[in-house]
Protein backbone atom coordinates (compact mmCIF):
# COMPACT_ATOMS: atom_id res chain seq x y z
CA UNK A 1 0.00 0.00 0.00
CA UNK A 2 1.48 3.36 -0.93
CA UNK A 3 2.55 5.58 1.98
CA UNK A 4 0.26 8.45 0.87
CA UNK A 5 -2.84 6.23 0.92
CA UNK A 6 -1.91 4.73 4.33
CA UNK A 7 -1.36 8.23 5.84
CA UNK A 8 -4.74 9.32 4.44
CA UNK A 9 -6.43 6.31 6.07
CA UNK A 10 -4.78 7.02 9.42
CA UNK A 11 -5.72 10.71 9.22
CA UNK A 12 -9.30 9.79 8.31
CA UNK A 13 -9.54 7.35 11.24
CA UNK A 14 -8.14 9.94 13.66
CA UNK A 15 -10.59 12.54 12.33
CA UNK A 16 -13.56 10.18 12.78
CA UNK A 17 -12.54 9.36 16.37
CA UNK A 18 -12.00 13.06 17.17
CA UNK A 19 -15.37 14.05 15.71
CA UNK A 20 -17.11 11.25 17.61
CA UNK A 21 -15.56 12.35 20.90
CA UNK A 22 -16.45 15.97 20.17
CA UNK A 23 -20.06 15.03 19.44
CA UNK A 24 -20.31 13.13 22.73
CA UNK A 25 -18.76 16.03 24.66
CA UNK A 26 -20.99 18.66 23.05
CA UNK A 27 -24.22 16.93 23.94
CA UNK A 28 -24.72 19.12 27.01
CA UNK A 29 -26.65 17.94 30.02
CA UNK A 30 -29.18 15.23 29.44
CA UNK A 31 -32.34 14.86 31.50
CA UNK A 32 -30.69 12.12 33.56
CA UNK A 33 -27.86 14.50 34.54
CA UNK A 34 -30.24 17.06 36.00
CA UNK A 35 -31.56 17.08 39.56
CA UNK A 36 -35.33 17.20 40.13
CA UNK A 37 -36.40 20.81 39.65
CA UNK A 38 -39.14 23.07 40.92
CA UNK A 39 -40.12 26.24 39.04
CA UNK A 40 -39.12 29.27 41.14
CA UNK A 41 -40.28 32.87 40.79
CA UNK A 42 -40.68 35.74 43.21
CA UNK A 43 -40.07 39.36 44.04
CA UNK A 44 -37.23 41.04 45.92
CA UNK A 45 -37.73 44.34 47.75
CA UNK A 46 -35.29 46.46 49.72
CA UNK A 47 -36.82 48.66 52.42
CA UNK A 48 -40.22 48.20 50.78
CA UNK A 49 -39.08 49.17 47.26
CA UNK A 50 -38.49 46.80 44.31
CA UNK A 51 -34.83 45.81 44.01
CA UNK A 52 -33.79 45.94 40.34
CA UNK A 53 -30.65 44.44 38.77
CA UNK A 54 -29.91 41.99 41.59
CA UNK A 55 -28.84 38.38 41.04
CA UNK A 56 -30.79 35.82 43.08
CA UNK A 57 -29.04 32.45 43.45
CA UNK A 58 -30.35 29.20 44.90
CA UNK A 59 -27.62 26.78 45.98
CA UNK A 60 -28.88 23.27 46.62
CA UNK A 61 -27.58 21.62 49.77
CA UNK A 62 -28.32 18.13 48.36
CA UNK A 63 -27.61 18.44 44.63
CA UNK A 64 -24.64 20.80 44.99
CA UNK A 65 -25.92 22.86 42.04
CA UNK A 66 -26.54 26.59 41.76
CA UNK A 67 -29.47 28.10 39.87
CA UNK A 68 -29.92 31.84 39.45
CA UNK A 69 -31.84 34.68 37.86
CA UNK A 70 -31.84 38.47 37.75
CA UNK A 71 -34.46 40.85 39.06
CA UNK A 72 -36.22 43.22 36.67
CA UNK A 73 -37.23 46.85 37.38
CA UNK A 74 -40.19 45.63 39.48
CA UNK A 75 -37.95 43.28 41.52
CA UNK A 76 -39.39 40.14 39.88
CA UNK A 77 -37.14 37.17 39.14
CA UNK A 78 -37.27 33.69 37.60
CA UNK A 79 -34.64 31.08 38.48
CA UNK A 80 -32.78 29.07 35.81
CA UNK A 81 -30.50 26.09 36.41
CA UNK A 82 -28.95 26.52 32.97
CA UNK A 83 -29.54 29.15 30.28
CA UNK A 84 -32.63 27.42 28.93
CA UNK A 85 -33.67 25.16 31.82
CA UNK A 86 -35.98 26.91 34.24
CA UNK A 87 -36.03 25.86 37.89
CA UNK A 88 -34.01 25.21 41.02
CA UNK A 89 -33.16 21.83 42.57
CA UNK A 90 -35.91 20.40 44.79
CA UNK A 91 -35.02 20.50 48.49
CA UNK A 92 -33.34 22.97 50.81
CA UNK A 93 -31.47 25.77 49.03
CA UNK A 94 -29.36 28.54 50.48
CA UNK A 95 -30.40 31.79 48.83
CA UNK A 96 -27.95 34.58 48.05
CA UNK A 97 -28.89 37.97 46.64
CA UNK A 98 -26.13 40.15 45.17
CA UNK A 99 -26.18 43.63 43.66
CA UNK A 100 -22.43 44.12 43.08
CA UNK A 101 -21.22 44.08 39.47
CA UNK A 102 -17.60 43.89 38.32
CA UNK A 103 -16.35 46.85 36.36
CA UNK A 104 -15.02 47.04 32.84
CA UNK A 105 -11.32 47.94 32.87
CA UNK A 106 -11.92 50.10 29.81
CA UNK A 107 -14.59 52.15 31.61
CA UNK A 108 -13.34 53.73 34.85
CA UNK A 109 -15.98 53.78 37.59
CA UNK A 110 -18.15 51.13 35.92
CA UNK A 111 -18.04 48.72 38.88
CA UNK A 112 -21.14 48.61 41.06
CA UNK A 113 -20.53 48.10 44.80
CA UNK A 114 -22.66 45.76 46.92
CA UNK A 115 -25.53 47.65 48.58
CA UNK A 116 -26.97 44.73 50.54
CA UNK A 117 -25.81 43.58 53.97
CA UNK A 118 -23.69 40.40 54.01
CA UNK A 119 -26.56 38.49 55.69
CA UNK A 120 -28.19 38.35 52.22
CA UNK A 121 -25.12 37.22 50.23
CA UNK A 122 -21.61 36.41 51.51
CA UNK A 123 -22.99 35.33 54.92
CA UNK A 124 -26.51 34.54 53.74
CA UNK A 125 -29.16 33.70 56.31
CA UNK A 126 -31.75 33.14 53.57
CA UNK A 127 -33.05 29.72 52.58
CA UNK A 128 -35.90 28.23 50.58
CA UNK A 129 -37.41 24.74 50.50
CA UNK A 130 -38.11 24.15 46.81
CA UNK A 131 -40.91 21.70 46.04
CA UNK A 132 -41.76 20.02 42.71
CA UNK A 133 -44.06 22.25 40.64
CA UNK A 134 -44.47 26.01 41.02
CA UNK A 135 -42.82 27.86 43.92
CA UNK A 136 -42.93 31.55 44.80
CA UNK A 137 -40.38 33.01 47.17
CA UNK A 138 -40.60 36.72 47.92
CA UNK A 139 -37.73 38.31 49.81
CA UNK A 140 -38.37 41.50 51.80
CA UNK A 141 -34.88 42.79 52.57
CA UNK A 142 -33.85 45.69 54.78
CA UNK A 143 -30.72 47.80 54.46
CA UNK A 144 -30.06 47.58 58.20
Coordinates of N, CA and C in Angstrom, one line a residue:
X1 N 0.9 -1.2 0.0 CA 0.0 0.0 0.0 C 0.9 1.2 0.0
X2 N 0.6 2.2 -0.9 CA 1.5 3.4 -0.9 C 1.4 4.1 0.4
X3 N 2.5 4.8 0.7 CA 2.5 5.6 2.0 C 1.5 6.7 2.0
X4 N 1.2 7.4 0.9 CA 0.3 8.4 0.9 C -1.1 7.9 1.2
X5 N -1.5 6.8 0.6 CA -2.8 6.2 0.9 C -2.9 5.8 2.4
X6 N -1.9 5.2 2.9 CA -1.9 4.7 4.3 C -2.0 5.9 5.3
X7 N -1.3 7.0 5.0 CA -1.4 8.2 5.8 C -2.8 8.8 5.8
X8 N -3.4 8.8 4.6 CA -4.7 9.3 4.4 C -5.7 8.5 5.3
X9 N -5.6 7.2 5.3 CA -6.4 6.3 6.1 C -6.3 6.6 7.6
X10 N -5.0 6.7 8.0 CA -4.8 7.0 9.4 C -5.4 8.4 9.8
X11 N -5.2 9.4 8.9 CA -5.7 10.7 9.2 C -7.2 10.7 9.2
X12 N -7.8 9.9 8.4 CA -9.3 9.8 8.3 C -9.8 9.1 9.6
X13 N -9.1 8.1 10.0 CA -9.5 7.4 11.2 C -9.4 8.3 12.5
X14 N -8.3 9.0 12.5 CA -8.1 9.9 13.7 C -9.2 11.0 13.6
X15 N -9.6 11.5 12.5 CA -10.6 12.5 12.3 C -11.9 12.0 12.8
X16 N -12.3 10.8 12.4 CA -13.6 10.2 12.8 C -13.6 10.0 14.3
X17 N -12.6 9.5 14.9 CA -12.5 9.4 16.4 C -12.7 10.7 17.1
X18 N -11.9 11.7 16.6 CA -12.0 13.1 17.2 C -13.4 13.7 17.1
X19 N -14.0 13.5 15.9 CA -15.4 14.0 15.7 C -16.4 13.3 16.6
X20 N -16.2 12.0 16.7 CA -17.1 11.2 17.6 C -17.0 11.7 19.1
X21 N -15.8 11.9 19.5 CA -15.6 12.4 20.9 C -16.1 13.8 21.1
X22 N -15.9 14.6 20.1 CA -16.5 16.0 20.2 C -18.0 16.0 20.2
X23 N -18.6 15.1 19.4 CA -20.1 15.0 19.4 C -20.6 14.6 20.8
X24 N -19.9 13.6 21.4 CA -20.3 13.1 22.7 C -20.1 14.2 23.8
X25 N -19.0 15.0 23.7 CA -18.8 16.0 24.7 C -19.6 17.2 24.5
X26 N -20.2 17.5 23.3 CA -21.0 18.7 23.0 C -22.5 18.4 23.3
X27 N -22.8 17.3 23.8 CA -24.2 16.9 23.9 C -24.9 17.7 25.0
X28 N -24.1 18.4 25.9 CA -24.7 19.1 27.0 C -25.3 18.2 28.1
X29 N -26.1 18.7 29.0 CA -26.7 17.9 30.0 C -27.9 17.2 29.5
X30 N -28.0 16.0 29.8 CA -29.2 15.2 29.4 C -30.1 15.3 30.6
X31 N -31.3 14.8 30.4 CA -32.3 14.9 31.5 C -31.9 14.0 32.7
X32 N -31.1 13.0 32.4 CA -30.7 12.1 33.6 C -29.6 12.8 34.4
X33 N -28.9 13.8 33.8 CA -27.9 14.5 34.5 C -28.4 15.6 35.5
X34 N -29.7 16.0 35.3 CA -30.2 17.1 36.0 C -30.9 16.6 37.3
X35 N -30.8 17.4 38.3 CA -31.6 17.1 39.6 C -33.0 17.4 39.3
X36 N -33.9 16.9 40.2 CA -35.3 17.2 40.1 C -35.4 18.7 40.4
X37 N -36.3 19.4 39.6 CA -36.4 20.8 39.7 C -37.8 21.2 40.0
X38 N -37.9 22.4 40.7 CA -39.1 23.1 40.9 C -39.0 24.4 40.3
X39 N -40.1 24.9 39.7 CA -40.1 26.2 39.0 C -40.1 27.3 40.2
X40 N -39.2 28.3 40.1 CA -39.1 29.3 41.1 C -39.2 30.7 40.6
X41 N -40.1 31.5 41.1 CA -40.3 32.9 40.8 C -40.5 33.6 42.1
X42 N -40.4 34.9 42.0 CA -40.7 35.7 43.2 C -40.3 37.2 43.0
X43 N -40.4 37.9 44.1 CA -40.1 39.4 44.0 C -39.1 39.7 45.2
X44 N -38.2 40.6 44.9 CA -37.2 41.0 45.9 C -37.4 42.5 46.1
X45 N -37.6 42.9 47.4 CA -37.7 44.3 47.7 C -36.7 44.7 48.8
X46 N -36.2 45.9 48.7 CA -35.3 46.5 49.7 C -35.9 47.7 50.4
X47 N -36.2 47.6 51.7 CA -36.8 48.7 52.4 C -38.2 49.0 51.8
X48 N -38.9 48.0 51.3 CA -40.2 48.2 50.8 C -40.3 48.6 49.3
X49 N -39.1 48.8 48.7 CA -39.1 49.2 47.3 C -38.5 48.0 46.4
X50 N -39.0 47.9 45.2 CA -38.5 46.8 44.3 C -37.0 46.9 44.1
X51 N -36.3 45.8 44.2 CA -34.8 45.8 44.0 C -34.5 45.3 42.6
X52 N -34.1 46.2 41.7 CA -33.8 45.9 40.3 C -32.3 45.5 40.2
X53 N -32.0 44.8 39.2 CA -30.7 44.4 38.8 C -29.9 43.7 39.8
X54 N -30.6 42.9 40.6 CA -29.9 42.0 41.6 C -29.9 40.6 41.0
X55 N -28.9 39.8 41.4 CA -28.8 38.4 41.0 C -29.3 37.5 42.2
X56 N -30.3 36.7 42.0 CA -30.8 35.8 43.1 C -30.3 34.4 42.7
X57 N -29.6 33.8 43.7 CA -29.0 32.5 43.5 C -29.6 31.5 44.5
X58 N -29.9 30.3 44.0 CA -30.4 29.2 44.9 C -29.3 28.1 44.8
X59 N -28.6 27.8 46.0 CA -27.6 26.8 46.0 C -28.2 25.6 46.8
X60 N -28.3 24.5 46.0 CA -28.9 23.3 46.6 C -27.9 22.6 47.6
X61 N -28.4 22.3 48.8 CA -27.6 21.6 49.8 C -27.4 20.2 49.4
X62 N -28.4 19.6 48.7 CA -28.3 18.1 48.4 C -27.7 17.9 47.0
X63 N -28.1 18.7 46.0 CA -27.6 18.4 44.6 C -26.3 19.1 44.4
X64 N -25.9 20.1 45.2 CA -24.6 20.8 45.0 C -24.6 21.7 43.7
X65 N -25.8 22.0 43.3 CA -25.9 22.9 42.0 C -26.4 24.2 42.4
X66 N -26.1 25.2 41.6 CA -26.5 26.6 41.8 C -27.4 27.0 40.6
X67 N -28.6 27.6 40.9 CA -29.5 28.1 39.9 C -29.7 29.6 40.2
X68 N -29.8 30.4 39.2 CA -29.9 31.8 39.4 C -30.8 32.6 38.4
X69 N -31.1 33.8 38.8 CA -31.8 34.7 37.9 C -31.7 36.1 38.3
X70 N -32.0 37.0 37.4 CA -31.8 38.5 37.8 C -33.2 39.1 38.0
X71 N -33.2 40.1 38.8 CA -34.5 40.9 39.1 C -34.6 41.9 38.0
X72 N -35.9 42.2 37.6 CA -36.2 43.2 36.7 C -36.5 44.5 37.4
X73 N -37.0 45.5 36.8 CA -37.2 46.8 37.4 C -38.3 46.8 38.5
X74 N -39.2 45.8 38.4 CA -40.2 45.6 39.5 C -39.7 44.7 40.6
X75 N -38.5 44.2 40.5 CA -38.0 43.3 41.5 C -38.3 41.8 41.3
X76 N -39.0 41.5 40.2 CA -39.4 40.1 39.9 C -38.2 39.3 39.3
X77 N -38.2 38.0 39.7 CA -37.1 37.2 39.1 C -37.7 35.8 38.8
X78 N -37.0 35.1 37.9 CA -37.3 33.7 37.6 C -35.9 33.0 37.7
X79 N -35.9 31.8 38.3 CA -34.6 31.1 38.5 C -34.4 30.1 37.3
X80 N -33.2 30.0 36.9 CA -32.8 29.1 35.8 C -31.6 28.3 36.3
X81 N -31.6 26.9 36.1 CA -30.5 26.1 36.4 C -29.4 26.3 35.4
X82 N -29.8 26.3 34.1 CA -28.9 26.5 33.0 C -29.6 27.6 32.1
X83 N -29.0 28.1 31.1 CA -29.5 29.2 30.3 C -31.0 28.9 29.8
X84 N -31.3 27.7 29.5 CA -32.6 27.4 28.9 C -33.4 26.4 29.8
X85 N -33.0 26.1 31.0 CA -33.7 25.2 31.8 C -34.1 25.9 33.1
X86 N -35.4 26.1 33.1 CA -36.0 26.9 34.2 C -36.2 26.0 35.5
X87 N -35.8 26.6 36.6 CA -36.0 25.9 37.9 C -34.8 25.8 38.8
X88 N -35.1 25.4 40.0 CA -34.0 25.2 41.0 C -34.2 23.8 41.6
X89 N -33.1 23.2 42.0 CA -33.2 21.8 42.6 C -34.2 21.7 43.7
X90 N -35.0 20.7 43.7 CA -35.9 20.4 44.8 C -35.1 20.1 46.1
X91 N -35.7 20.7 47.2 CA -35.0 20.5 48.5 C -34.6 21.8 49.1
X92 N -33.8 21.8 50.1 CA -33.3 23.0 50.8 C -32.3 23.6 50.0
X93 N -32.4 25.0 49.8 CA -31.5 25.8 49.0 C -31.1 27.0 49.9
X94 N -29.8 27.3 49.9 CA -29.4 28.5 50.5 C -29.6 29.6 49.4
X95 N -30.1 30.7 49.8 CA -30.4 31.8 48.8 C -29.4 32.9 49.1
X96 N -28.9 33.4 48.0 CA -28.0 34.6 48.0 C -28.4 35.6 47.1
X97 N -28.5 36.9 47.5 CA -28.9 38.0 46.6 C -27.8 39.0 46.6
X98 N -27.3 39.3 45.4 CA -26.1 40.1 45.2 C -26.5 41.3 44.2
X99 N -26.0 42.5 44.5 CA -26.2 43.6 43.7 C -24.9 44.1 43.0
X100 N -23.7 43.7 43.6 CA -22.4 44.1 43.1 C -22.2 43.6 41.7
X101 N -21.6 44.4 40.9 CA -21.2 44.1 39.5 C -19.7 44.4 39.3
X102 N -19.0 43.5 38.6 CA -17.6 43.9 38.3 C -17.6 45.0 37.3
X103 N -16.5 45.8 37.3 CA -16.4 46.9 36.4 C -15.6 46.4 35.1
X104 N -15.7 47.2 34.1 CA -15.0 47.0 32.8 C -13.7 47.9 32.9
X105 N -12.6 47.2 32.8 CA -11.3 47.9 32.9 C -11.2 49.1 31.9
X106 N -12.0 49.0 30.8 CA -11.9 50.1 29.8 C -12.8 51.3 30.2
X107 N -13.7 51.1 31.2 CA -14.6 52.1 31.6 C -14.4 52.4 33.1
X108 N -13.6 53.4 33.4 CA -13.3 53.7 34.8 C -14.7 54.0 35.6
X109 N -14.8 53.5 36.8 CA -16.0 53.8 37.6 C -17.2 52.9 37.2
X110 N -17.0 51.9 36.4 CA -18.1 51.1 35.9 C -18.5 50.0 36.9
X111 N -17.7 49.8 37.9 CA -18.0 48.7 38.9 C -19.2 49.2 39.8
X112 N -20.0 48.3 40.2 CA -21.1 48.6 41.1 C -20.9 47.9 42.4
X113 N -20.8 48.7 43.5 CA -20.5 48.1 44.8 C -21.8 47.4 45.4
X114 N -21.6 46.5 46.3 CA -22.7 45.8 46.9 C -23.4 46.7 47.8
X115 N -24.7 46.8 47.7 CA -25.5 47.6 48.6 C -26.3 46.9 49.7
X116 N -26.3 45.6 49.6 CA -27.0 44.7 50.5 C -26.0 44.3 51.7
X117 N -26.6 44.1 52.9 CA -25.8 43.6 54.0 C -25.4 42.1 53.7
X118 N -24.3 41.7 54.2 CA -23.7 40.4 54.0 C -24.7 39.3 54.4
X119 N -25.6 39.5 55.3 CA -26.6 38.5 55.7 C -27.5 38.0 54.5
X120 N -27.4 38.7 53.4 CA -28.2 38.4 52.2 C -27.3 37.7 51.1
X121 N -26.0 37.8 51.3 CA -25.1 37.2 50.2 C -23.9 36.5 50.8
X122 N -22.8 37.1 51.1 CA -21.6 36.4 51.5 C -21.8 35.6 52.8
X123 N -22.7 36.0 53.7 CA -23.0 35.3 54.9 C -24.5 35.1 55.0
X124 N -25.1 34.6 53.9 CA -26.5 34.5 53.7 C -27.2 33.7 54.8
X125 N -28.3 34.3 55.3 CA -29.2 33.7 56.3 C -30.5 33.3 55.6
X126 N -30.5 33.4 54.3 CA -31.7 33.1 53.6 C -31.7 31.7 53.1
X127 N -32.9 31.1 53.1 CA -33.0 29.7 52.6 C -34.4 29.5 52.0
X128 N -34.6 28.5 51.2 CA -35.9 28.2 50.6 C -36.0 26.7 50.4
X129 N -37.2 26.2 50.7 CA -37.4 24.7 50.5 C -38.2 24.6 49.2
X130 N -37.5 24.3 48.1 CA -38.1 24.1 46.8 C -38.8 22.8 46.7
X131 N -40.1 22.9 46.2 CA -40.9 21.7 46.0 C -41.1 21.5 44.5
X132 N -41.4 20.2 44.1 CA -41.8 20.0 42.7 C -42.9 20.9 42.3
X133 N -43.0 21.4 41.1 CA -44.1 22.3 40.6 C -43.7 23.7 40.8
X134 N -44.7 24.6 40.9 CA -44.5 26.0 41.0 C -44.2 26.4 42.5
X135 N -43.2 27.3 42.6 CA -42.8 27.9 43.9 C -42.7 29.4 43.8
X136 N -43.1 30.1 44.8 CA -42.9 31.5 44.8 C -42.3 31.9 46.1
X137 N -41.1 32.6 46.0 CA -40.4 33.0 47.2 C -40.1 34.5 47.0
X138 N -40.8 35.3 47.9 CA -40.6 36.7 47.9 C -39.7 37.0 49.1
X139 N -38.7 37.9 48.8 CA -37.7 38.3 49.8 C -37.9 39.8 50.1
X140 N -38.2 40.1 51.3 CA -38.4 41.5 51.8 C -37.1 41.8 52.6
X141 N -36.2 42.5 52.0 CA -34.9 42.8 52.6 C -34.9 44.2 53.2
X142 N -34.0 44.4 54.2 CA -33.8 45.7 54.8 C -32.4 46.1 54.7
X143 N -32.1 47.4 54.6 CA -30.7 47.8 54.5 C -30.0 47.8 55.8
X144 N -30.7 47.6 56.9 CA -30.1 47.6 58.2 C -29.8 46.2 58.6

